[in-house]
Amino acid sequence: MGSRRQATGGARQDAVAVERRTRNKGAAARPSALLSREQKLELYYWMRLTRTLEERLVALYRQTKVVGGLFRSLGQEADAVGSCFALERRDIMSPLIRNMGAMLVKGAAPLEILRQYMAKGDSPTRGRELNIHFGDLDRGFIGQISPLGDMVPVMAGVTLSFKMRGQDRVGLVYVGDGATSTGAFHEGINLAAVQKCPLVVIVESNQYAYSTPTWKQTAAKQMVDKAVGYGVQGLQADGNDVLAVYDVTKAAVDHARSGGGVTLVELITYRRKGHAEHDNQSYVPDGEIEWWAANNDPIDRYHGVLLKELGFTAPELDAVDARVRDEVDAATELAEQSPFPEPHDALQGVYADPAAETPLWFREGTRAAVERNERAEGWGTWDAKSGKGA
Amino acid sequence: MGDLGRQVGEGRMSEITYLEGIRQALFDEMERDPSVFCIGEDIGAFGGAFKVTEGLAAKFGDERVIDSPISEIGIVGAAAGAAHMGMRPVVEMQFIDFIANAYDILTNYVATARYRAFLPCPMVVRGPSGGYVRGGPFHSQNPEAGFIHTPGLKVVYPSTVADAYGLMKSAIRDEDCVLFFEHKYLYRRIKGELPAGDGAVPIGKARVAREGKDLSIITYAATVWKALEAAEQLEREDGLSVEVLDLRSLAPLDDEAIQATVRKTNRVLVVHEDTRTGGIAGEITARISESSFAWLDAPIMRVTAHDIPLPYAPQLEDFVLPQTSDVVRAARWVAAY
Ligand SMILES: Cc1ncc(C[n+]2csc(CCOP(=O)(O)OP(=O)(O)O)c2C)c(N)n1
Ligand SMILES: [Mg+2]
């Protein structure tokens, strides 16, 4: 226990140190300095939307309207939003469970996310998949699957295709600090590195993988060190500073776009909620969550920057908050009215051809089954005395 | 050995859950044999995603209840190596769906080790399996069939508290690798008492869960309970006497028990939650056809999941998975044939 406490305390200090490093770089050199006033406000909008939508999902979860588990990104909104904001419309991104914000930036609608969590028939996966496990190639995001790390080789392939076809597009894939321990992560990033794929791999160092602290996950001092072994560019930033996240990701995206290949970007942040809503975080040292909430909330921080450094006014930001609330309210109302899936829809789409499976014989009803087996005379009655069908 | 530190607190005679039965077996075996250790993701102080290993780290320490990185290949391979050297590892898959990641090392390395290199691999890989829990495509799977198809692996899948407890003991003591599937739907829904004494249940022996004379339902895991529900309804509504055979062990299969029930009732329904094509029901059907064709009064029929990845929405999941009403309908057909 003692060593664990020390380790997470150490991570906290690292985060502060990184913050200082990125802040001291000087505003002129930062890509974020080139963002328009609207774009700077947009960053705030996406983060606020992420948080408000998740808060709404919590309310729905408590009303048992969310069918499965609920996964929060509280305290990590800047890492998801700031990084995805560095992509162009034509680029492809693959999120993980803490990256609802990135999906919103890529055009996922709150209504889709609500329907998805509520397992509605008109959700993007028509009730087949959970939570934010969905994608849309047109809008530029590919849905994750649960097995961790698998999206890294998939995104290696996506970006390989960009290279093969000479397209000016890059890919971005998120993994948690825990997911870097998987074989799929290793094989995927290594392949992408060798092929010089235009891929950005974001490692979200949020200090935990479920209950497991990062020091039990890797003996590397920091995730960014892993870049050395793969022979790729390694960058690190304060994941709770949305402009720093944008800056570091933009640098990685530019590197990929100009033929430089893979960058591993470590974003240092903190998972303030449990792994999922049911997790009471008993394994977290006392005071740690409170420290991050009080001192390093990404939305509070950016709110302060907007007001104090970037010349925005409180009413402007309040108006964004109000707009977000209205949008989430409207989406919730629609999602609640959505129908549940029709059971038979389960049969559709396992293959392109055939387009649908046949319901099994016992489900169609015995009569059809009897007919198919051409023994209709046996159907219907059972003679308990003779022990035979009559 | 039994009562020392029963994790469930109460005495031996009280009812415990299926999950507590597994935990108790781990506890008793770790206490009995210092070479037994557990390794897996979040299994230490946290006690695992489902709390199966809760309390074990406090009792046996971090060295014997190891929190691993998220590395299924790593932990299964490390278990094999430790097992070669005389340890008795028990590996947890946080969800059994992720055993797919370790498929290579299990089927190519572990399963062949004894035959090819005379290296024993006495290890257990266990984890929460199965659906009916709205877990979606990656937290609901029943991947047993692929491993049954692999010579060198043993596979068990209990449905009761006593079997969960007793089969875990036998799995840990076995000289080969045993895959221990735990049905997460049963974890806290099924209660029962532990038997007096050691309570180890032999691997490879089925259990007659209900005696009957008109029709046999051969099944395992959660669908044992669906078959029992169906049997009751069939008795009440149709006057049918249904026998339910709980296989418990899927590799090796208990051919003797299968033949005995077939030759007794002459009508067979094989039921499982796994998908249909390539599922173990096909193997059982073939064995019956080979050994007991002359005793059959009806075709052997299967009630299984549809051949579809398991969807999340309740309406869809319930459609894809076999339900009690399906078992009733199918049993009526077989009985009336
Ligand atoms: C291959 C695999 N093994 C285990 C799991 C179970 N699991 C789901 S999330 C998780 C922890 C993930 O931690 P991390 O990668 O750090 O992401 P975070 O939740 O912190 O964002 C685990 C072990 C999984 N999904 N996939
Ligand atoms: Mg993490």
PDB file of N, CA, C and O in Angstrom, chain B residues 230-289:
ATOM      1  N   ALA B 230     -37.871 -25.932 -17.502  1.00  0.00           N
ATOM      2  CA  ALA B 230     -38.667 -26.530 -18.582  1.00  0.00           C
ATOM      3  C   ALA B 230     -39.205 -27.890 -18.142  1.00  0.00           C
ATOM      4  O   ALA B 230     -40.370 -28.225 -18.412  1.00  0.00           O
ATOM      5  N   ALA B 231     -38.372 -28.672 -17.463  1.00  0.00           N
ATOM      6  CA  ALA B 231     -38.791 -30.010 -17.030  1.00  0.00           C
ATOM      7  C   ALA B 231     -39.987 -29.921 -16.095  1.00  0.00           C
ATOM      8  O   ALA B 231     -40.932 -30.716 -16.184  1.00  0.00           O
ATOM      9  N   GLU B 232     -39.939 -28.939 -15.212  1.00  0.00           N
ATOM     10  CA  GLU B 232     -41.064 -28.766 -14.290  1.00  0.00           C
ATOM     11  C   GLU B 232     -42.339 -28.419 -15.032  1.00  0.00           C
ATOM     12  O   GLU B 232     -43.408 -28.970 -14.768  1.00  0.00           O
ATOM     13  N   GLN B 233     -42.212 -27.495 -15.966  1.00  0.00           N
ATOM     14  CA  GLN B 233     -43.380 -27.083 -16.747  1.00  0.00           C
ATOM     15  C   GLN B 233     -43.924 -28.261 -17.563  1.00  0.00           C
ATOM     16  O   GLN B 233     -45.140 -28.459 -17.652  1.00  0.00           O
ATOM     17  N   LEU B 234     -43.035 -29.064 -18.122  1.00  0.00           N
ATOM     18  CA  LEU B 234     -43.467 -30.196 -18.950  1.00  0.00           C
ATOM     19  C   LEU B 234     -44.149 -31.264 -18.100  1.00  0.00           C
ATOM     20  O   LEU B 234     -45.086 -31.929 -18.554  1.00  0.00           O
ATOM     21  N   GLU B 235     -43.681 -31.406 -16.892  1.00  0.00           N
ATOM     22  CA  GLU B 235     -44.331 -32.361 -16.000  1.00  0.00           C
ATOM     23  C   GLU B 235     -45.732 -31.881 -15.635  1.00  0.00           C
ATOM     24  O   GLU B 235     -46.710 -32.627 -15.695  1.00  0.00           O
ATOM     25  N   ARG B 236     -45.805 -30.595 -15.306  1.00  0.00           N
ATOM     26  CA  ARG B 236     -47.067 -29.985 -14.877  1.00  0.00           C
ATOM     27  C   ARG B 236     -48.082 -29.974 -16.018  1.00  0.00           C
ATOM     28  O   ARG B 236     -49.215 -30.378 -15.877  1.00  0.00           O
ATOM     29  N   GLU B 237     -47.659 -29.533 -17.175  1.00  0.00           N
ATOM     30  CA  GLU B 237     -48.608 -29.279 -18.259  1.00  0.00           C
ATOM     31  C   GLU B 237     -48.797 -30.470 -19.187  1.00  0.00           C
ATOM     32  O   GLU B 237     -49.839 -30.611 -19.813  1.00  0.00           O
ATOM     33  N   ASP B 238     -47.792 -31.327 -19.304  1.00  0.00           N
ATOM     34  CA  ASP B 238     -47.854 -32.413 -20.293  1.00  0.00           C
ATOM     35  C   ASP B 238     -47.740 -33.786 -19.654  1.00  0.00           C
ATOM     36  O   ASP B 238     -47.811 -34.795 -20.359  1.00  0.00           O
ATOM     37  N   GLY B 239     -47.479 -33.811 -18.377  1.00  0.00           N
ATOM     38  CA  GLY B 239     -47.267 -35.101 -17.723  1.00  0.00           C
ATOM     39  C   GLY B 239     -46.007 -35.802 -18.190  1.00  0.00           C
ATOM     40  O   GLY B 239     -45.891 -37.023 -18.096  1.00  0.00           O
ATOM     41  N   LEU B 240     -45.059 -35.032 -18.689  1.00  0.00           N
ATOM     42  CA  LEU B 240     -43.815 -35.619 -19.181  1.00  0.00           C
ATOM     43  C   LEU B 240     -42.793 -35.748 -18.055  1.00  0.00           C
ATOM     44  O   LEU B 240     -42.650 -34.848 -17.243  1.00  0.00           O
ATOM     45  N   SER B 241     -42.090 -36.858 -18.054  1.00  0.00           N
ATOM     46  CA  SER B 241     -41.031 -37.059 -17.070  1.00  0.00           C
ATOM     47  C   SER B 241     -39.683 -36.825 -17.751  1.00  0.00           C
ATOM     48  O   SER B 241     -39.247 -37.623 -18.571  1.00  0.00           O
ATOM     49  N   VAL B 242     -39.070 -35.705 -17.423  1.00  0.00           N
ATOM     50  CA  VAL B 242     -37.857 -35.279 -18.132  1.00  0.00           C
ATOM     51  C   VAL B 242     -36.625 -35.470 -17.259  1.00  0.00           C
ATOM     52  O   VAL B 242     -36.601 -35.054 -16.110  1.00  0.00           O
ATOM     53  N   GLU B 243     -35.630 -36.111 -17.824  1.00  0.00           N
ATOM     54  CA  GLU B 243     -34.345 -36.240 -17.131  1.00  0.00           C
ATOM     55  C   GLU B 243     -33.420 -35.115 -17.606  1.00  0.00           C
ATOM     56  O   GLU B 243     -33.388 -34.805 -18.790  1.00  0.00           O
ATOM     57  N   VAL B 244     -32.692 -34.519 -16.663  1.00  0.00           N
ATOM     58  CA  VAL B 244     -31.735 -33.461 -17.025  1.00  0.00           C
ATOM     59  C   VAL B 244     -30.346 -33.922 -16.627  1.00  0.00           C
ATOM     60  O   VAL B 244     -30.081 -34.222 -15.463  1.00  0.00           O
ATOM     61  N   LEU B 245     -29.472 -34.005 -17.622  1.00  0.00           N
ATOM     62  CA  LEU B 245     -28.087 -34.391 -17.358  1.00  0.00           C
ATOM     63  C   LEU B 245     -27.214 -33.139 -17.445  1.00  0.00           C
ATOM     64  O   LEU B 245     -27.139 -32.489 -18.490  1.00  0.00           O
ATOM     65  N   ASP B 246     -26.567 -32.803 -16.338  1.00  0.00           N
ATOM     66  CA  ASP B 246     -25.645 -31.660 -16.282  1.00  0.00           C
ATOM     67  C   ASP B 246     -24.244 -32.200 -16.543  1.00  0.00           C
ATOM     68  O   ASP B 246     -23.675 -32.923 -15.727  1.00  0.00           O
ATOM     69  N   LEU B 247     -23.676 -31.842 -17.674  1.00  0.00           N
ATOM     70  CA  LEU B 247     -22.388 -32.437 -18.058  1.00  0.00           C
ATOM     71  C   LEU B 247     -21.244 -32.061 -17.114  1.00  0.00           C
ATOM     72  O   LEU B 247     -20.338 -32.840 -16.882  1.00  0.00           O
ATOM     73  N   ARG B 248     -21.259 -30.845 -16.615  1.00  0.00           N
ATOM     74  CA  ARG B 248     -20.211 -30.311 -15.720  1.00  0.00           C
ATOM     75  C   ARG B 248     -18.830 -30.265 -16.378  1.00  0.00           C
ATOM     76  O   ARG B 248     -18.174 -29.241 -16.384  1.00  0.00           O
ATOM     77  N   SER B 249     -18.377 -31.399 -16.902  1.00  0.00           N
ATOM     78  CA  SER B 249     -17.092 -31.447 -17.617  1.00  0.00           C
ATOM     79  C   SER B 249     -17.389 -31.571 -19.103  1.00  0.00           C
ATOM     80  O   SER B 249     -18.189 -32.405 -19.512  1.00  0.00           O
ATOM     81  N   LEU B 250     -16.731 -30.733 -19.900  1.00  0.00           N
ATOM     82  CA  LEU B 250     -16.948 -30.773 -21.349  1.00  0.00           C
ATOM     83  C   LEU B 250     -15.799 -31.464 -22.058  1.00  0.00           C
ATOM     84  O   LEU B 250     -15.939 -31.957 -23.162  1.00  0.00           O
ATOM     85  N   ALA B 251     -14.643 -31.469 -21.420  1.00  0.00           N
ATOM     86  CA  ALA B 251     -13.507 -32.240 -21.932  1.00  0.00           C
ATOM     87  C   ALA B 251     -12.721 -32.724 -20.719  1.00  0.00           C
ATOM     88  O   ALA B 251     -12.182 -31.894 -20.009  1.00  0.00           O
ATOM     89  N   PRO B 252     -12.702 -34.014 -20.452  1.00  0.00           N
ATOM     90  CA  PRO B 252     -13.369 -35.049 -21.227  1.00  0.00           C
ATOM     91  C   PRO B 252     -14.875 -35.104 -20.946  1.00  0.00           C
ATOM     92  O   PRO B 252     -15.319 -34.713 -19.876  1.00  0.00           O
ATOM     93  N   LEU B 253     -15.616 -35.609 -21.948  1.00  0.00           N
ATOM     94  CA  LEU B 253     -17.055 -35.809 -21.794  1.00  0.00           C
ATOM     95  C   LEU B 253     -17.318 -37.139 -21.102  1.00  0.00           C
ATOM     96  O   LEU B 253     -16.568 -38.098 -21.270  1.00  0.00           O
ATOM     97  N   ASP B 254     -18.397 -37.204 -20.367  1.00  0.00           N
ATOM     98  CA  ASP B 254     -18.768 -38.426 -19.650  1.00  0.00           C
ATOM     99  C   ASP B 254     -19.654 -39.286 -20.562  1.00  0.00           C
ATOM    100  O   ASP B 254     -20.880 -39.244 -20.495  1.00  0.00           O
ATOM    101  N   ASP B 255     -19.021 -40.058 -21.426  1.00  0.00           N
ATOM    102  CA  ASP B 255     -19.773 -40.875 -22.389  1.00  0.00           C
ATOM    103  C   ASP B 255     -20.701 -41.860 -21.695  1.00  0.00           C
ATOM    104  O   ASP B 255     -21.807 -42.131 -22.173  1.00  0.00           O
ATOM    105  N   GLU B 256     -20.236 -42.382 -20.588  1.00  0.00           N
ATOM    106  CA  GLU B 256     -21.037 -43.370 -19.868  1.00  0.00           C
ATOM    107  C   GLU B 256     -22.375 -42.776 -19.421  1.00  0.00           C
ATOM    108  O   GLU B 256     -23.427 -43.368 -19.615  1.00  0.00           O
ATOM    109  N   ALA B 257     -22.294 -41.594 -18.830  1.00  0.00           N
ATOM    110  CA  ALA B 257     -23.521 -40.958 -18.337  1.00  0.00           C
ATOM    111  C   ALA B 257     -24.428 -40.566 -19.495  1.00  0.00           C
ATOM    112  O   ALA B 257     -25.656 -40.662 -19.403  1.00  0.00           O
ATOM    113  N   ILE B 258     -23.826 -40.133 -20.610  1.00  0.00           N
ATOM    114  CA  ILE B 258     -24.626 -39.753 -21.775  1.00  0.00           C
ATOM    115  C   ILE B 258     -25.355 -40.987 -22.308  1.00  0.00           C
ATOM    116  O   ILE B 258     -26.568 -40.969 -22.553  1.00  0.00           O
ATOM    117  N   GLN B 259     -24.625 -42.079 -22.447  1.00  0.00           N
ATOM    118  CA  GLN B 259     -25.254 -43.310 -22.950  1.00  0.00           C
ATOM    119  C   GLN B 259     -26.339 -43.804 -22.005  1.00  0.00           C
ATOM    120  O   GLN B 259     -27.400 -44.252 -22.427  1.00  0.00           O
ATOM    121  N   ALA B 260     -26.069 -43.705 -20.718  1.00  0.00           N
ATOM    122  CA  ALA B 260     -27.045 -44.212 -19.747  1.00  0.00           C
ATOM    123  C   ALA B 260     -28.371 -43.472 -19.867  1.00  0.00           C
ATOM    124  O   ALA B 260     -29.438 -44.081 -19.894  1.00  0.00           O
ATOM    125  N   THR B 261     -28.312 -42.150 -19.981  1.00  0.00           N
ATOM    126  CA  THR B 261     -29.578 -41.408 -20.039  1.00  0.00           C
ATOM    127  C   THR B 261     -30.272 -41.630 -21.382  1.00  0.00           C
ATOM    128  O   THR B 261     -31.493 -41.766 -21.445  1.00  0.00           O
ATOM    129  N   VAL B 262     -29.504 -41.729 -22.462  1.00  0.00           N
ATOM    130  CA  VAL B 262     -30.101 -41.963 -23.781  1.00  0.00           C
ATOM    131  C   VAL B 262     -30.823 -43.310 -23.795  1.00  0.00           C
ATOM    132  O   VAL B 262     -31.954 -43.433 -24.274  1.00  0.00           O
ATOM    133  N   ARG B 263     -30.168 -44.318 -23.267  1.00  0.00           N
ATOM    134  CA  ARG B 263     -30.739 -45.670 -23.312  1.00  0.00           C
ATOM    135  C   ARG B 263     -31.909 -45.810 -22.347  1.00  0.00           C
ATOM    136  O   ARG B 263     -32.738 -46.703 -22.488  1.00  0.00           O
ATOM    137  N   LYS B 264     -31.966 -44.894 -21.400  1.00  0.00           N
ATOM    138  CA  LYS B 264     -33.082 -44.912 -20.446  1.00  0.00           C
ATOM    139  C   LYS B 264     -34.331 -44.273 -21.042  1.00  0.00           C
ATOM    140  O   LYS B 264     -35.420 -44.813 -20.959  1.00  0.00           O
ATOM    141  N   THR B 265     -34.186 -43.111 -21.687  1.00  0.00           N
ATOM    142  CA  THR B 265     -35.373 -42.368 -22.140  1.00  0.00           C
ATOM    143  C   THR B 265     -35.606 -42.461 -23.641  1.00  0.00           C
ATOM    144  O   THR B 265     -36.701 -42.174 -24.111  1.00  0.00           O
ATOM    145  N   ASN B 266     -34.601 -42.777 -24.405  1.00  0.00           N
ATOM    146  CA  ASN B 266     -34.683 -42.953 -25.856  1.00  0.00           C
ATOM    147  C   ASN B 266     -34.989 -41.684 -26.658  1.00  0.00           C
ATOM    148  O   ASN B 266     -35.201 -41.738 -27.871  1.00  0.00           O
ATOM    149  N   ARG B 267     -35.053 -40.565 -25.964  1.00  0.00           N
ATOM    150  CA  ARG B 267     -35.328 -39.294 -26.655  1.00  0.00           C
ATOM    151  C   ARG B 267     -34.415 -38.226 -26.068  1.00  0.00           C
ATOM    152  O   ARG B 267     -34.333 -38.101 -24.850  1.00  0.00           O
ATOM    153  N   VAL B 268     -33.766 -37.471 -26.951  1.00  0.00           N
ATOM    154  CA  VAL B 268     -32.722 -36.564 -26.457  1.00  0.00           C
ATOM    155  C   VAL B 268     -32.843 -35.164 -27.049  1.00  0.00           C
ATOM    156  O   VAL B 268     -33.013 -34.999 -28.261  1.00  0.00           O
ATOM    157  N   LEU B 269     -32.709 -34.221 -26.167  1.00  0.00           N
ATOM    158  CA  LEU B 269     -32.583 -32.828 -26.560  1.00  0.00           C
ATOM    159  C   LEU B 269     -31.261 -32.325 -25.973  1.00  0.00           C
ATOM    160  O   LEU B 269     -31.007 -32.503 -24.785  1.00  0.00           O
ATOM    161  N   VAL B 270     -30.419 -31.760 -26.817  1.00  0.00           N
ATOM    162  CA  VAL B 270     -29.162 -31.196 -26.305  1.00  0.00           C
ATOM    163  C   VAL B 270     -29.316 -29.678 -26.293  1.00  0.00           C
ATOM    164  O   VAL B 270     -29.737 -29.087 -27.294  1.00  0.00           O
ATOM    165  N   VAL B 271     -29.012 -29.070 -25.156  1.00  0.00           N
ATOM    166  CA  VAL B 271     -29.251 -27.635 -24.989  1.00  0.00           C
ATOM    167  C   VAL B 271     -27.955 -26.949 -24.587  1.00  0.00           C
ATOM    168  O   VAL B 271     -27.284 -27.402 -23.657  1.00  0.00           O
ATOM    169  N   HIS B 272     -27.577 -25.907 -25.309  1.00  0.00           N
ATOM    170  CA  HIS B 272     -26.529 -25.035 -24.776  1.00  0.00           C
ATOM    171  C   HIS B 272     -26.685 -23.599 -25.229  1.00  0.00           C
ATOM    172  O   HIS B 272     -27.348 -23.294 -26.202  1.00  0.00           O
ATOM    173  N   GLU B 273     -26.021 -22.744 -24.438  1.00  0.00           N
ATOM    174  CA  GLU B 273     -26.098 -21.299 -24.651  1.00  0.00           C
ATOM    175  C   GLU B 273     -25.153 -20.849 -25.761  1.00  0.00           C
ATOM    176  O   GLU B 273     -25.352 -19.797 -26.363  1.00  0.00           O
ATOM    177  N   ASP B 274     -24.138 -21.629 -26.017  1.00  0.00           N
ATOM    178  CA  ASP B 274     -23.168 -21.300 -27.063  1.00  0.00           C
ATOM    179  C   ASP B 274     -23.880 -21.328 -28.413  1.00  0.00           C
ATOM    180  O   ASP B 274     -24.956 -21.901 -28.560  1.00  0.00           O
ATOM    181  N   THR B 275     -23.243 -20.704 -29.405  1.00  0.00           N
ATOM    182  CA  THR B 275     -23.828 -20.706 -30.739  1.00  0.00           C
ATOM    183  C   THR B 275     -23.868 -22.127 -31.292  1.00  0.00           C
ATOM    184  O   THR B 275     -23.242 -23.038 -30.761  1.00  0.00           O
ATOM    185  N   ARG B 276     -24.617 -22.301 -32.372  1.00  0.00           N
ATOM    186  CA  ARG B 276     -25.016 -23.625 -32.819  1.00  0.00           C
ATOM    187  C   ARG B 276     -23.926 -24.354 -33.615  1.00  0.00           C
ATOM    188  O   ARG B 276     -23.550 -25.477 -33.278  1.00  0.00           O
ATOM    189  N   THR B 277     -23.423 -23.674 -34.644  1.00  0.00           N
ATOM    190  CA  THR B 277     -22.519 -24.353 -35.564  1.00  0.00           C
ATOM    191  C   THR B 277     -21.149 -24.551 -34.925  1.00  0.00           C
ATOM    192  O   THR B 277     -20.508 -23.596 -34.509  1.00  0.00           O
ATOM    193  N   GLY B 278     -20.756 -25.797 -34.831  1.00  0.00           N
ATOM    194  CA  GLY B 278     -19.482 -26.080 -34.180  1.00  0.00           C
ATOM    195  C   GLY B 278     -19.578 -26.104 -32.666  1.00  0.00           C
ATOM    196  O   GLY B 278     -18.579 -26.283 -31.982  1.00  0.00           O
ATOM    197  N   GLY B 279     -20.768 -25.924 -32.132  1.00  0.00           N
ATOM    198  CA  GLY B 279     -20.970 -26.016 -30.684  1.00  0.00           C
ATOM    199  C   GLY B 279     -20.887 -27.458 -30.223  1.00  0.00           C
ATOM    200  O   GLY B 279     -20.970 -28.401 -31.024  1.00  0.00           O
ATOM    201  N   ILE B 280     -20.761 -27.646 -28.921  1.00  0.00           N
ATOM    202  CA  ILE B 280     -20.529 -28.979 -28.386  1.00  0.00           C
ATOM    203  C   ILE B 280     -21.744 -29.903 -28.565  1.00  0.00           C
ATOM    204  O   ILE B 280     -21.611 -31.133 -28.546  1.00  0.00           O
ATOM    205  N   ALA B 281     -22.925 -29.325 -28.800  1.00  0.00           N
ATOM    206  CA  ALA B 281     -24.109 -30.160 -29.019  1.00  0.00           C
ATOM    207  C   ALA B 281     -23.914 -31.060 -30.234  1.00  0.00           C
ATOM    208  O   ALA B 281     -24.382 -32.207 -30.260  1.00  0.00           O
ATOM    209  N   GLY B 282     -23.215 -30.571 -31.237  1.00  0.00           N
ATOM    210  CA  GLY B 282     -22.947 -31.387 -32.422  1.00  0.00           C
ATOM    211  C   GLY B 282     -22.106 -32.602 -32.062  1.00  0.00           C
ATOM    212  O   GLY B 282     -22.373 -33.724 -32.523  1.00  0.00           O
ATOM    213  N   GLU B 283     -21.121 -32.423 -31.222  1.00  0.00           N
ATOM    214  CA  GLU B 283     -20.256 -33.519 -30.797  1.00  0.00           C
ATOM    215  C   GLU B 283     -21.048 -34.550 -29.999  1.00  0.00           C
ATOM    216  O   GLU B 283     -20.919 -35.766 -30.213  1.00  0.00           O
ATOM    217  N   ILE B 284     -21.882 -34.058 -29.124  1.00  0.00           N
ATOM    218  CA  ILE B 284     -22.676 -34.980 -28.296  1.00  0.00           C
ATOM    219  C   ILE B 284     -23.629 -35.779 -29.183  1.00  0.00           C
ATOM    220  O   ILE B 284     -23.780 -36.995 -29.041  1.00  0.00           O
ATOM    221  N   THR B 285     -24.244 -35.092 -30.132  1.00  0.00           N
ATOM    222  CA  THR B 285     -25.164 -35.756 -31.053  1.00  0.00           C
ATOM    223  C   THR B 285     -24.441 -36.865 -31.824  1.00  0.00           C
ATOM    224  O   THR B 285     -24.957 -37.986 -31.961  1.00  0.00           O
ATOM    225  N   ALA B 286     -23.257 -36.559 -32.301  1.00  0.00           N
ATOM    226  CA  ALA B 286     -22.504 -37.561 -33.060  1.00  0.00           C
ATOM    227  C   ALA B 286     -22.167 -38.770 -32.182  1.00  0.00           C
ATOM    228  O   ALA B 286     -22.286 -39.921 -32.607  1.00  0.00           O
ATOM    229  N   ARG B 287     -21.762 -38.493 -30.964  1.00  0.00           N
ATOM    230  CA  ARG B 287     -21.401 -39.610 -30.078  1.00  0.00           C
ATOM    231  C   ARG B 287     -22.598 -40.512 -29.795  1.00  0.00           C
ATOM    232  O   ARG B 287     -22.480 -41.733 -29.761  1.00  0.00           O
ATOM    233  N   ILE B 288     -23.762 -39.889 -29.598  1.00  0.00           N
ATOM    234  CA  ILE B 288     -24.953 -40.689 -29.332  1.00  0.00           C
ATOM    235  C   ILE B 288     -25.303 -41.512 -30.566  1.00  0.00           C
ATOM    236  O   ILE B 288     -25.637 -42.703 -30.478  1.00  0.00           O
ATOM    237  N   SER B 289     -25.197 -40.862 -31.713  1.00  0.00           N
ATOM    238  CA  SER B 289     -25.510 -41.570 -32.947  1.00  0.00           C
ATOM    239  C   SER B 289     -24.592 -42.782 -33.113  1.00  0.00           C
ATOM    240  O   SER B 289     -25.028 -43.865 -33.513  1.00  0.00           O
TER     241      SER B 289
END
